[in-house]
Coordinates of C-alpha atoms and ligand atoms in Angstrom, one line a residue:
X1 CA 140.3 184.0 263.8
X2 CA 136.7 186.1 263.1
X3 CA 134.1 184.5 262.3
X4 CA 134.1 186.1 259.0
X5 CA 138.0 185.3 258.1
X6 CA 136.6 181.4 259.2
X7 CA 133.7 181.7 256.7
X8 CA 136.3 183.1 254.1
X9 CA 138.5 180.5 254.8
X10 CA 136.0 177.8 254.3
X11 CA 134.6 179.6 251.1
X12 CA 138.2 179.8 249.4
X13 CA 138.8 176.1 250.5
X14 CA 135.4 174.5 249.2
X15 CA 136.1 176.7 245.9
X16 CA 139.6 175.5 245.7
X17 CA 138.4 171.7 246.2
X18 CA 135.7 172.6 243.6
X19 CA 138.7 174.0 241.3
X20 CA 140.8 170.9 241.7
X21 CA 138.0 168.5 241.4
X22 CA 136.9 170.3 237.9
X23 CA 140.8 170.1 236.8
X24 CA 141.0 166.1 237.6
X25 CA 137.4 166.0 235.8
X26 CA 139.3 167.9 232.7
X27 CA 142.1 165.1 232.8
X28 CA 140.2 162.2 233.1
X29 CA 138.6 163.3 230.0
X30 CA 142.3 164.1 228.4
X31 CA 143.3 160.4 229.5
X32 CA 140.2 158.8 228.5
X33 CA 141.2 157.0 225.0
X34 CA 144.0 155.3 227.1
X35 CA 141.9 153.3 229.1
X36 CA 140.5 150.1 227.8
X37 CA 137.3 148.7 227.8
X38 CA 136.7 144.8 227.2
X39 CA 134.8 145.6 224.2
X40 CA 137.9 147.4 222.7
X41 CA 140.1 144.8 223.9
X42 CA 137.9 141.9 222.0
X43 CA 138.0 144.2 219.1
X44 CA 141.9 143.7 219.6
X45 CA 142.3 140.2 220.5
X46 CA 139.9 139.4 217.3
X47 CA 142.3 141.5 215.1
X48 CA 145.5 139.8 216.3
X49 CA 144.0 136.4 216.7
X50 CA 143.1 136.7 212.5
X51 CA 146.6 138.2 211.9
X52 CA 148.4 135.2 214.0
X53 CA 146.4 133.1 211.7
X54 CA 148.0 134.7 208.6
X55 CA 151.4 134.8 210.3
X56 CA 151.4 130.7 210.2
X57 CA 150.1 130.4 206.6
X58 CA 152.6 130.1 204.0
X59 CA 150.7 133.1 201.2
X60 CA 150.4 135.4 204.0
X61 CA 153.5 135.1 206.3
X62 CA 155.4 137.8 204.6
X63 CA 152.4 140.3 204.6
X64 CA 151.0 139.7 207.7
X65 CA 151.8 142.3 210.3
X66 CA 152.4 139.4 212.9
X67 CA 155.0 137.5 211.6
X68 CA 155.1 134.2 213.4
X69 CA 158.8 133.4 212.9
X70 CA 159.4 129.8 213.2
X71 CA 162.2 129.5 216.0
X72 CA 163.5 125.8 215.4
X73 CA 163.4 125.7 219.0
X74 CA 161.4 122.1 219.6
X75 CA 163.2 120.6 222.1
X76 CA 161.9 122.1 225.5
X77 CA 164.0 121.2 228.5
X78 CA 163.3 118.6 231.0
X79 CA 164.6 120.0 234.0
X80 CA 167.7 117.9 233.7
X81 CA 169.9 119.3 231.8
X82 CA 173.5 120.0 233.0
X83 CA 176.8 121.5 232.0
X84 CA 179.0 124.7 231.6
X85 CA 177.3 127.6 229.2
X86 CA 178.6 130.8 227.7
X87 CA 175.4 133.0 227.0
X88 CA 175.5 136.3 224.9
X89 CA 172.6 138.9 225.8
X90 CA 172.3 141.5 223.2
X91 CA 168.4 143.5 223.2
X92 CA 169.2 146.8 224.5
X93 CA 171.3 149.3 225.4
X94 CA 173.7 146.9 227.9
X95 CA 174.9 142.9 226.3
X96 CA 176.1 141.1 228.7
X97 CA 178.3 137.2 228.6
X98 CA 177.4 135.3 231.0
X99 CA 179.1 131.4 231.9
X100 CA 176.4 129.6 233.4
X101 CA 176.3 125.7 234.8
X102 CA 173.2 124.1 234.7
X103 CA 173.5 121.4 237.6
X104 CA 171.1 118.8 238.6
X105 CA 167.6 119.3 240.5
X106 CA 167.3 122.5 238.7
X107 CA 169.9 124.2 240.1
X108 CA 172.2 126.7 238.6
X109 CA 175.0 129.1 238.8
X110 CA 176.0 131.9 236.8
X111 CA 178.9 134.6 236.6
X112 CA 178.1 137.2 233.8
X113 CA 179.6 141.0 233.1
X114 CA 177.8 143.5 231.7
X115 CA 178.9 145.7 229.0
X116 CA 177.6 148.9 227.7
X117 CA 176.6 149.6 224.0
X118 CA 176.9 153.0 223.9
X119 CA 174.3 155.2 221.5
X120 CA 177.3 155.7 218.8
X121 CA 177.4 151.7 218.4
X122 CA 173.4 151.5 218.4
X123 CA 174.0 153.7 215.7
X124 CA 177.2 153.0 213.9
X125 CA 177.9 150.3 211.4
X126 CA 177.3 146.3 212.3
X127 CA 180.9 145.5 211.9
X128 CA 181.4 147.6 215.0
X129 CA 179.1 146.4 216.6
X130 CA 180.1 142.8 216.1
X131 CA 183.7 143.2 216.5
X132 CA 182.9 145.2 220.0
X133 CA 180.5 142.2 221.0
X134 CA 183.7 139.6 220.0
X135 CA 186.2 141.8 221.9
X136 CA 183.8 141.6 225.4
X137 CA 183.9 138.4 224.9
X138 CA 187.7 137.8 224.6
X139 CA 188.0 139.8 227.3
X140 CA 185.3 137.8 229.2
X141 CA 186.9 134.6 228.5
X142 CA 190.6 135.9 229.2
X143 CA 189.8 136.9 232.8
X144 CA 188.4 133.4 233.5
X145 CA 191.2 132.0 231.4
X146 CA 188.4 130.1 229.3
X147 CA 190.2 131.4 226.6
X148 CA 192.0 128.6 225.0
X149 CA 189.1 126.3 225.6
X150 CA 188.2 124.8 222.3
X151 CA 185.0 123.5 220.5
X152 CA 183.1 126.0 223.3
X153 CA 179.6 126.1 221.9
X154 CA 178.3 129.6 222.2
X155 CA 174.5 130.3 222.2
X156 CA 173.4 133.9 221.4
X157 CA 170.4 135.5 222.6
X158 CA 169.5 138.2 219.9
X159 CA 166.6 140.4 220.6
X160 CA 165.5 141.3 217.6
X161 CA 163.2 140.6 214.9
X162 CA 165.2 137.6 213.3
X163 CA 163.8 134.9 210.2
X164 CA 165.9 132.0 210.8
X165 CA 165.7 128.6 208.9
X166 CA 168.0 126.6 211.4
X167 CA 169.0 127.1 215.0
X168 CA 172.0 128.7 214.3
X169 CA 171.2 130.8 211.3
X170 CA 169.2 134.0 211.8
X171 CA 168.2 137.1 209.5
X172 CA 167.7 140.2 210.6
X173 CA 164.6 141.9 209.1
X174 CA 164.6 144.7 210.7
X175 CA 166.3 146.9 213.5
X176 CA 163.8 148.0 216.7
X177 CA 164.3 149.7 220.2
X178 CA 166.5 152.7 218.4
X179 CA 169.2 150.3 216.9
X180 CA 169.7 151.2 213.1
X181 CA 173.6 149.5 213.0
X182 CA 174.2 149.3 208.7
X183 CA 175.3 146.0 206.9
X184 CA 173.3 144.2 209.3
X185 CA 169.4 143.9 208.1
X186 CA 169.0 140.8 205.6
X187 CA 172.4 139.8 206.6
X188 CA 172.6 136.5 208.9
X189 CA 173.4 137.3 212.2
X190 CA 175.4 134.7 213.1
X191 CA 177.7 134.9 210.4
X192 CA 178.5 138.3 211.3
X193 CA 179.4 137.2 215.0
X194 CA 181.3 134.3 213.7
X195 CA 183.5 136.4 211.4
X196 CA 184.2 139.1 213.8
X197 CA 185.3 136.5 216.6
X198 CA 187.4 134.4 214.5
X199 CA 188.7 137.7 212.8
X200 CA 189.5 139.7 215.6
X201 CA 189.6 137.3 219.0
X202 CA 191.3 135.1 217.7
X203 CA 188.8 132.7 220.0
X204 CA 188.3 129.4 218.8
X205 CA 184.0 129.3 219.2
X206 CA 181.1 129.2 217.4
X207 CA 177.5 130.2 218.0
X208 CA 175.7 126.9 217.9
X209 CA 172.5 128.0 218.6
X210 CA 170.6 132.1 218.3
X211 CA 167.6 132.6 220.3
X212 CA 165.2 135.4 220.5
X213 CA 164.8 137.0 224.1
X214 CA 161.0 135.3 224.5
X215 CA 162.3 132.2 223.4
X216 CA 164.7 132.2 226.3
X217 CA 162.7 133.5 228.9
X218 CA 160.1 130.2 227.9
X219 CA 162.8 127.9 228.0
X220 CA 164.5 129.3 231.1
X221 CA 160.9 128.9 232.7
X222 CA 160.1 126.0 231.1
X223 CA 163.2 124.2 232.9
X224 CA 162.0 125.3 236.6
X225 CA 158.2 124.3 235.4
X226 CA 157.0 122.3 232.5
X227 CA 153.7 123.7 231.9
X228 CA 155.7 126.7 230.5
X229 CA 154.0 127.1 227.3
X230 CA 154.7 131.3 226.4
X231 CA 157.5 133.6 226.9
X232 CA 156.9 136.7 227.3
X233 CA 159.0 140.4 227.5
X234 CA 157.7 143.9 228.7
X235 CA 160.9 145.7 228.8
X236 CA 162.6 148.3 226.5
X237 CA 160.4 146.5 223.9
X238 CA 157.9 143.9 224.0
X239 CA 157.1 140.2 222.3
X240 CA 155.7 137.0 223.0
X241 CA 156.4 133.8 222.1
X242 CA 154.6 130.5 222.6
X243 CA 154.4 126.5 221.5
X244 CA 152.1 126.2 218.8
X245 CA 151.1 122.2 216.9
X246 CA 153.5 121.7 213.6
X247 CA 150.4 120.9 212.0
X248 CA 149.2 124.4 212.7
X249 CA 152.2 126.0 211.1
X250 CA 152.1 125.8 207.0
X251 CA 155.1 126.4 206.4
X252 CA 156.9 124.3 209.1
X253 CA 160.3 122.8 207.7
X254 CA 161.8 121.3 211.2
X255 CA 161.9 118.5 213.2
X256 CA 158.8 116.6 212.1
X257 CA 159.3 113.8 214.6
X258 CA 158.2 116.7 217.5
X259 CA 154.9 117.6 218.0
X260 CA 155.8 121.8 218.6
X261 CA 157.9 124.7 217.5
X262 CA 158.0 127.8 219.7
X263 CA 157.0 130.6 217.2
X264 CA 158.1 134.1 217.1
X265 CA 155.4 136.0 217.1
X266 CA 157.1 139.1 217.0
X267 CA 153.6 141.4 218.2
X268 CA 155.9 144.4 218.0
X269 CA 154.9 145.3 215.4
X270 CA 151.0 144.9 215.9
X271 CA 149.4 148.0 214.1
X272 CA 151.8 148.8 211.5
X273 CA 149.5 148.3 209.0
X274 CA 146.8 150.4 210.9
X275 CA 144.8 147.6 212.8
X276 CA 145.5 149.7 215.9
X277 CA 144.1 153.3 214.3
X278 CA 141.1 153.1 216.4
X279 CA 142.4 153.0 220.0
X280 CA 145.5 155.2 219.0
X281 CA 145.9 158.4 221.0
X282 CA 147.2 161.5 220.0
X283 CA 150.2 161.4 221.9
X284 CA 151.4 157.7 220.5
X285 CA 150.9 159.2 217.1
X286 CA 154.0 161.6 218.5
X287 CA 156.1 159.5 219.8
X288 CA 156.2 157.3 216.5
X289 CA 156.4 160.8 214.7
X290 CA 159.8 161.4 216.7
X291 CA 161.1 157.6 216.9
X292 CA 164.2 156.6 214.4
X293 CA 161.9 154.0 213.4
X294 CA 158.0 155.2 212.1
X295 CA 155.4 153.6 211.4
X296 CA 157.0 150.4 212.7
X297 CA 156.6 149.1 216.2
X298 CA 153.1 150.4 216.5
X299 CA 152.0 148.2 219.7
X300 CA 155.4 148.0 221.2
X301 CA 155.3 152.3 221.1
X302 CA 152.0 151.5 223.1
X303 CA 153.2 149.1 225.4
X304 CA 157.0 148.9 226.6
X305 CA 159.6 150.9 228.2
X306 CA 161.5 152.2 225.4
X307 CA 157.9 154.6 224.6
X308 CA 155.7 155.1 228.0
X309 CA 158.0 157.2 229.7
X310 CA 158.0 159.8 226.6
X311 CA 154.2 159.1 226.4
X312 CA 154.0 160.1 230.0
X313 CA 155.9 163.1 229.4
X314 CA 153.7 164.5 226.5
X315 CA 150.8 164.1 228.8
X316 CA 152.1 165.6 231.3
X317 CA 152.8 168.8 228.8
X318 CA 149.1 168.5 227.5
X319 CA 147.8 168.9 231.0
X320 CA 150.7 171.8 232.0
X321 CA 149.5 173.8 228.7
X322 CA 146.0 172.9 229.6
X323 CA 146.2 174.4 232.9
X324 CA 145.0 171.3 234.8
X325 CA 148.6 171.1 236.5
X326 CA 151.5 173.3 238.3
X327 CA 148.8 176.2 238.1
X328 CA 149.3 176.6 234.0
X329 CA 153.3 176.7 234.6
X330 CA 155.3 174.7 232.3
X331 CA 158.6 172.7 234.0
X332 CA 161.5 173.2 231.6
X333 CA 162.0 169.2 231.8
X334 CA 158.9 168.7 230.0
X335 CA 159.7 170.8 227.0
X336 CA 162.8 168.3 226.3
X337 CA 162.4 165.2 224.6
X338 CA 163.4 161.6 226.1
X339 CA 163.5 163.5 229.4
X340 CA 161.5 161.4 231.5
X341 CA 162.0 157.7 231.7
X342 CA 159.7 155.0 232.2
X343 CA 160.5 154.4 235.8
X344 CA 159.2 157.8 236.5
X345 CA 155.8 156.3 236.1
X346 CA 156.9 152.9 238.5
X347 CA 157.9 155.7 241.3
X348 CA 154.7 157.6 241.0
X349 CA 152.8 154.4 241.0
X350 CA 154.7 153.3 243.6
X351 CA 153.4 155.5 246.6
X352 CA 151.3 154.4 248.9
X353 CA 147.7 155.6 247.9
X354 CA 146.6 159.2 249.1
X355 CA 150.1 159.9 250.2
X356 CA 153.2 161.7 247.8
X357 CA 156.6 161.1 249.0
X358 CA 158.4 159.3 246.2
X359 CA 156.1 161.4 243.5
X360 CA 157.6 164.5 245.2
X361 CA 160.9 163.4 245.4
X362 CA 160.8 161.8 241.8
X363 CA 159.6 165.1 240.6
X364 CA 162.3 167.5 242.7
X365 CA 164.9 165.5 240.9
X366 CA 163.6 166.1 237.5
X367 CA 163.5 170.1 238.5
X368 CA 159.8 170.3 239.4
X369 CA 159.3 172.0 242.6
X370 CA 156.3 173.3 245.0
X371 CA 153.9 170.7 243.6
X372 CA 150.3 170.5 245.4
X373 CA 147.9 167.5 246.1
X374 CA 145.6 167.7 243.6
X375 CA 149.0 168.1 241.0
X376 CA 150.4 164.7 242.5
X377 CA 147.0 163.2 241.9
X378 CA 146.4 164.5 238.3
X379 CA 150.0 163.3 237.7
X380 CA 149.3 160.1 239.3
X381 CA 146.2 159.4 237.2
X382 CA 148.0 159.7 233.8
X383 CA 151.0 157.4 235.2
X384 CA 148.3 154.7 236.0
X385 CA 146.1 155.0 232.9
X386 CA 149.9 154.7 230.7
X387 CA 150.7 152.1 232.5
X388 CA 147.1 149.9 232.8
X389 CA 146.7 150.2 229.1
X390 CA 150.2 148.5 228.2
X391 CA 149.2 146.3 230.9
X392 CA 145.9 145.1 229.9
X393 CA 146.7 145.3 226.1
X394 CA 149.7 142.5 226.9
X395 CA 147.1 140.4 229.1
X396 CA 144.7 140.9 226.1
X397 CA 147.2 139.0 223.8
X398 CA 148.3 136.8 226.3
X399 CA 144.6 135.6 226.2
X400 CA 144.7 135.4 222.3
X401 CA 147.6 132.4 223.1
X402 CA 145.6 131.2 226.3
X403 CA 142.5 130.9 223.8
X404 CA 144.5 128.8 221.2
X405 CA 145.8 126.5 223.4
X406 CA 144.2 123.1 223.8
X407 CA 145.6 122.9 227.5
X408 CA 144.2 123.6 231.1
X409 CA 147.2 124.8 233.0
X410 CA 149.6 127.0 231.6
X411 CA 152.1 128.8 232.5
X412 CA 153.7 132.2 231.1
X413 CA 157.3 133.0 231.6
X414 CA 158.1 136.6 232.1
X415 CA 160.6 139.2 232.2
X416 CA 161.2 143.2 231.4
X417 CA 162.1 145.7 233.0
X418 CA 158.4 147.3 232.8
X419 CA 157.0 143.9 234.2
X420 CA 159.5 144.0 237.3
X421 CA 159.8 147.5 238.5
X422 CA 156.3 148.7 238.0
X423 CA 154.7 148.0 241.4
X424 CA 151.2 146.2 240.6
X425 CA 151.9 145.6 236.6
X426 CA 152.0 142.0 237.3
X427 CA 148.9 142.1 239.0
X428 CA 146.8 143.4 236.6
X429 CA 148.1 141.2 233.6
X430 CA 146.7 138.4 235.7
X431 CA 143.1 139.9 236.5
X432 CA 143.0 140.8 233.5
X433 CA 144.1 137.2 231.7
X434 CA 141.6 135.4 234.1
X435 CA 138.7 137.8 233.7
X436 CA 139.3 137.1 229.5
X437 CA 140.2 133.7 229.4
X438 CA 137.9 130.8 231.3
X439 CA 138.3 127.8 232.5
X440 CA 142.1 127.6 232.7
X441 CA 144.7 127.7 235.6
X442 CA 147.1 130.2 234.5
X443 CA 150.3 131.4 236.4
X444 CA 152.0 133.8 235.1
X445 CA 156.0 133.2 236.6
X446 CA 159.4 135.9 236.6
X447 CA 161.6 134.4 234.5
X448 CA 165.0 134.6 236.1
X449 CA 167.3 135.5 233.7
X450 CA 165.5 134.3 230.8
X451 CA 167.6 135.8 228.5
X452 CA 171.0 134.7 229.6
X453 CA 170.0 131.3 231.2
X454 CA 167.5 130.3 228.5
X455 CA 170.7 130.2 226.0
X456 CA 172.5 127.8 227.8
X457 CA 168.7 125.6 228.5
X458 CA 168.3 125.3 224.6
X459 CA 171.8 124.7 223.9
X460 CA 171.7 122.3 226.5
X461 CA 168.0 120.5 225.8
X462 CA 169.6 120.6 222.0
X463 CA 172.9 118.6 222.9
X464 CA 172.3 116.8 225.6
X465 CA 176.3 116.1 226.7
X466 CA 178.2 117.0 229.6
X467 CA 180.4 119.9 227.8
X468 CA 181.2 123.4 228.0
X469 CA 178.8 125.7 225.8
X470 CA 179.5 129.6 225.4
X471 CA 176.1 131.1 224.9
X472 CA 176.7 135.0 224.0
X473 CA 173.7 137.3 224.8
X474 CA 172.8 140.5 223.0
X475 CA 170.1 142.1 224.7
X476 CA 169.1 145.6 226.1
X477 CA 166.8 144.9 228.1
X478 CA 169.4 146.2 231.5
Ligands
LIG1 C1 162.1 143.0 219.3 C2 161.9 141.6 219.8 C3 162.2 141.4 221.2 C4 161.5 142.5 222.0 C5 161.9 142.4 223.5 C6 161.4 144.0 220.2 O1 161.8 145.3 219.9 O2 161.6 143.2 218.0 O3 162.6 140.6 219.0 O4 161.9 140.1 221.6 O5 161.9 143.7 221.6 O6 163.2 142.5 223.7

């Protein structure tokens, strides 16, 4: 090569570096009202400390955005609870039945199926739904002839916004994560489970206790280790639970001999009411535009699985249209909506810095080809600021709890699909917690199972006798 084809050469490539560097300039600004500050996060934590506050006061529990559902749930496990379980898991787009046996020294073993609940059932009438949950679980029960056991106790995690009054009653107040099943909001849950077993399984079991998702992740952590105090879920949607004093909660009507309830807090729903208007970008304002459900869910559109991968996706479109990636082209798969999933941004994340090879593969699949570096790192960048946001919103209500809380060490159960794919989630939710909250020894542990095990743990710490309990789970978080 000439000296002048070199000096070309070097001009294109410093202008080309100057070009890119301007374009990840442009998209830093693009993603700039995603990332959080800590003075917008005490704005936050302020705001949903006041509303938590409102949530436990009898005038204000039905207005208040954060609802604070009492849970009944007072008994936490000690560790030695034992016995045979049926769980059923219903959150999300999979419920599973699961026949767990909780054994001494915290041991346990579990056999469950998964079944799926396909998007006509999300969507068709609650008797379906009901009478499909009922058959799985005949069917579960058949193949490990459990059958014709009777008096099986059956504990059912249902995660969704639920007011109960006892352990075994439960109300649905409203539908979330793209259920909208009719006959079953302001119905009782657990009626509706009860008549479609007796009516079509022919099965000879009861629910005896319904659980919210949180509530069993905290008890399923709070049997391995008792400083468990919150519960927590980042999956296809997000909510938090934690133990809070009777005498804090107005309108407590439990177990007055016990010192705590878990509550519900049901944080969802945070910003439905416009408390998060200020730190809402453009592109959440589309996604709850498009959802079956708007105006409802605000946080939980900003934070969980169900949303960030659509979030992702409109950014991603944004910086296409802007010019600022794939050199102004627009990928077909970004004009369709619901096309990329949340794990798309755990894959990106995922590589090891300054190199590509799961982004590119990731995007090949998806029908986007002959991506360059400074694409990858532009695409990159909006996958981390997505993600960092959910992540340091959740540690910033995490620290709301921490704050509360009259004790030194505690320890937050997790689970969530979001929480256990994303590669580093987990670690910023505890700089984050520890740079907000002092003074406290906090370890924030992976529930295993919460939702499936902490059914049988509660219907377990509840009876305390050596039988056979069916706890039936209704979750989605698979
Ligand atoms: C529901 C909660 C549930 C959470 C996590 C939300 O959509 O309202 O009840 O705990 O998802 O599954």
């Amino acid at each position: 090569m000439d000296d002048e084809n070199q000096n070309e050469n070097f001009c294109n490539g410093s202008l080309n570096t100057l070009i890119s560097w301007q374009k990840h300039l442009k998209v830093r600004q693009m993603c700039q009202k995603f990332v959080m500050n800590n003075k917008k996060l005490t704005v936050f934590m302020n705001v949903l400390s006041n509303l938590i506050d409102l949530g436990l006061k009898k005038e204000t529990h039905d207005t208040s955005t954060i609802r604070c559902f009492q849970t009944y749930a007072q008994d936490i496990p000690t560790g030695n609870e034992q016995g045979r379980y049926i769980a059923l898991d219903l959150g999300g787009s999979n419920f599973r039945v699961l026949n767990i046996e909780l054994d001494v020294g915290r041991q346990f073993r579990m056999d469950q199926e998964t079944f799926s609940c396909s998007k006509q059932l999300m969507a068709g009438s609650g008797e379906e739904l009901f009478d499909y949950i009922a058959q799985c679980l005949k069917d579960f029960l058949t193949k490990r002839k459990l059958e014709s056991e009777i008096n099986l106790p059956l504990g059912f995690t249902f995660s969704f916004p639920i007011y109960q009054s006892r352990l075994d009653s439960a109300i649905l107040t409203n539908w979330t994560k793209g259920f909208t099943c009719d006959g079953v909001v302001g119905n009782d849950v657990v009626k509706l489970l009860n008549r479609s077993i007796a009516k079509h399984s022919g099965l000879n079991i009861k629910v005896c206790v319904i659980l919210n998702d949180t509530v069993g992740t905290l008890m399923s952590c709070a049997w391995k280790d008792p400083n468990t105090k919150i519960g927590l879920i980042i999956g296809t949607g997000t909510n938090c639970c934690y133990l809070e004093k009777i005498d804090r909660i107005e309108m407590f009507d439990g177990d007055s001999s016990k010192e705590e309830m878990v509550i519900n807090l049901e944080w969802g729903a945070f910003g439905d009411k416009g408390e998060l208007d200020d730190i809402i970008t453009k592109y959440d304002k589309t996604v709850n535009r498009n959802s079956v459900n708007p105006n409802q869910q605000t946080f939980e559109k900003m934070v969980s699985g169900m949303y960030l991968g659509e979030l992702f996706r409109l950014l991603l479109l944004d910086m296409a249209k802007n010019n600022l990636i794939f050199d102004g082209h627009v990928p077909e798969i970004l004009l369709v909506p619901q096309s990329i999933t949340t794990n798309v941004i755990s894959t990106v994340e995922s590589d090891v810095p300054e190199t590509y090879t799961l982004s590119r593969q990731c995007l090949q699949k998806l029908g986007i080809e002959n991506v360059t570096e400074s694409d990858l790192l532009n695409i990159r960048y909006a996958a981390h600021c997505i993600s960092r946001r959910s992540a340091e919103l959740v540690a910033a209500g995490l620290a709301v709890l921490l704050e509360r809380m009259n004790e030194e060490n505690i320890t937050i159960g997790v689970d969530g699909s979001v929480y256990r794919l994303h590669p580093y989630y987990h670690q910023i939710l505890v700089n984050k917690v520890n740079e907000l909250v002092k003074g406290k020894s906090i370890k924030i542990m992976l529930s295993e199972d919460g939702s499936g095990r902490g059914a049988a743990v509660l219907a377990a710490a509840l009876n305390q006798v050596h039988c056979i309990y069916f706890v039936v789970i209704l979750n989605l978080e698979l």
